[in-house]
Amino acid sequence: CEACHGPGEAHVAINRNPLRRFRLKGKPDPTIVHPERLTHKRASQICGNCHSIKWFEANQKWARNGFRYQPGDDLEKTTPLVRPNQIEKQPWLQSVLKENPDLLKDFFWPDGELRVTGREMNALVASGCYQRGKLSCLSCHSMHRSDPNDQLASGMRGNTACLQCHQRFKDKVAKHTHHPASSTGSLCYNCHMPHTTYGLLGAVRSHVINSPNITTSIETGRPNACNLCHLDKTLAWSARYLADWYGHTKPAFNRDQKRIAASLLRLLKGDAGERALLAWALGRSPAKAVSGTEWMPPYLAILLEDPYSAVRHIAHDSLSKLEAYDDVSYDYVGPKPERENAADQVLAIWRNRQRHGSTVTPNTASKPNCLLQPDGALDTNTIHRLLKQQDNQPIHLRE
């Protein structure tokens, strides 16, 4: 309790008197901290004391004496948050980076956006809704009135959280999103908080409130919201709609970005973190409903042989959710020959279903962006070319 409400000894002692409790009658009790009565920044900092990447006090005094921070204080005065885009303003971090220059890569995307879960405060403070508005952790989450799986407060699974401030969109969500009001494409957080954070052997929402940006995807490798749902579409396809609907400037594309699904470019060429996110996305129900699933098994089979066990685990989980593949025997930490055999088994099932007409449909034949030829066969030459470009640098994502 004290982690969120501060020291409780005085509170307990004074409230032993029932008359005092009666006289309060719901009024604020100054002997204890109530996060909901704090400013949005101080309330969020209580969560951020655990859920952030921050710099501990000089000489690591915290290891001997504990944290000086108490709920209600200014967290930044004791353990300031790490801000990759403001290194020049954080001299206490520069010496650490000299000894470990890759440290920031363990937590952040190249543009400074958070890429690991459990550190959501660093993402929240980068959001305009926090900087210019009053968005806090408590805008969506609740410790006591929530689903224990994600601590979302009651009623916050839809657009309610965003409409608390953005009332002007309440009656014109579909007009703004260009998606049917009842579709997942009209849920605010699917576009503005996409699953671009890795953690818990899966993908988690970013907790940075921003909008899809294709240029950023090209520069950082981070998937954008459009292509995380429309897994069978290219970056150029998404850019066209963002330009038509919202006036975005179209970036320059290379040949692959024009003709190959964005998901496959990152799945085949990306680093292990990107591959993990895309392996998870291929198992997500809304994305499968929009993109179809008949083209997915060969790519999940490739990931069953990934160098990283986490990627293999996620890929098998997504594969097991597809019809006809739930019985494939596979151990993601088993011997390499057994893993290779499982991947071969997946491809055999897929090709057999092709021969018997189970997957060769007009929908399959119309997916050249998924490197499927008109007869349903894989474009193996392009797949092998992209795999040779795969980013296999060691990566450590610190959840």
C-alpha angles and dihedrals in degrees: 000000000000091000088072104020101039129231109350106189096097091042092054094045098050094043094056083090106083091202090064092052090049093051092052092060093181096321117138113278110221092201093072137039118246109192094206090061094054128086115275090255097050092043091052091047089062088061090039092059085079103015100060147072104244141157117255121226122285117288089009091275087163090072090062104031105022127239120322091207117107125184109273094031125109104269092199091066093062107024111012118203119255110249112188093195093054102048091134088062093049106063091165088068099048096075091051092052091052089060094040109023093173095055096104090052088064090065112018143051116242091268093053098260115139115259103178130068128239092048099079097142091072088055096045095053090054091060124099090221088064098038098044101019137036102264112148137167087263091059087080108008136063130187096206106026103046150085104280091221095069104356092234108164119243112285095014099110092089132043095296095104094055095040090059085082105012097061092151089075096050096100098029106046093128091049090054097043098037086222129106111277092240095050129097087244088071095055106106096219094054090066101028101036105030125176099270098128121091123220147120091027092300146051127295131191114274098236088212107113105221142121132261111278122183095192089058091051090054094047099043107023090235111141117244124227095251095055093041087067101028092051093166095057133089130241088248090055092054092044091055093056094043088052094048096044104034107015096250117168112247113236124219113271132204121224095268093049089054098050110022125072111258091230092059094048091058094037092054102031105023131099122266093270092053091046090052092053093049093045087056093045091056088063097047113112100220091050093048091050091053100037103034122233107235093094096048107077098074091054094046086050089057090052091051085073096045117138090237118074092209091059090048092051093051093045092053091048090054092044092052089059092062122092114262095012103075092093097053106127109231139155112193091205095038126113115301094242090056092049090050090050090053091052090051089050091054092052091047091053091047094050092045090054088050092054092049094047096251095127106013097099133139086264092057094046091050095060106089088145087068091057092253116139122221091266090053095254121136121256090234095173092061093042092053091046092054093045089056087058093051116136102240098168112138110266131193115191107192109210 
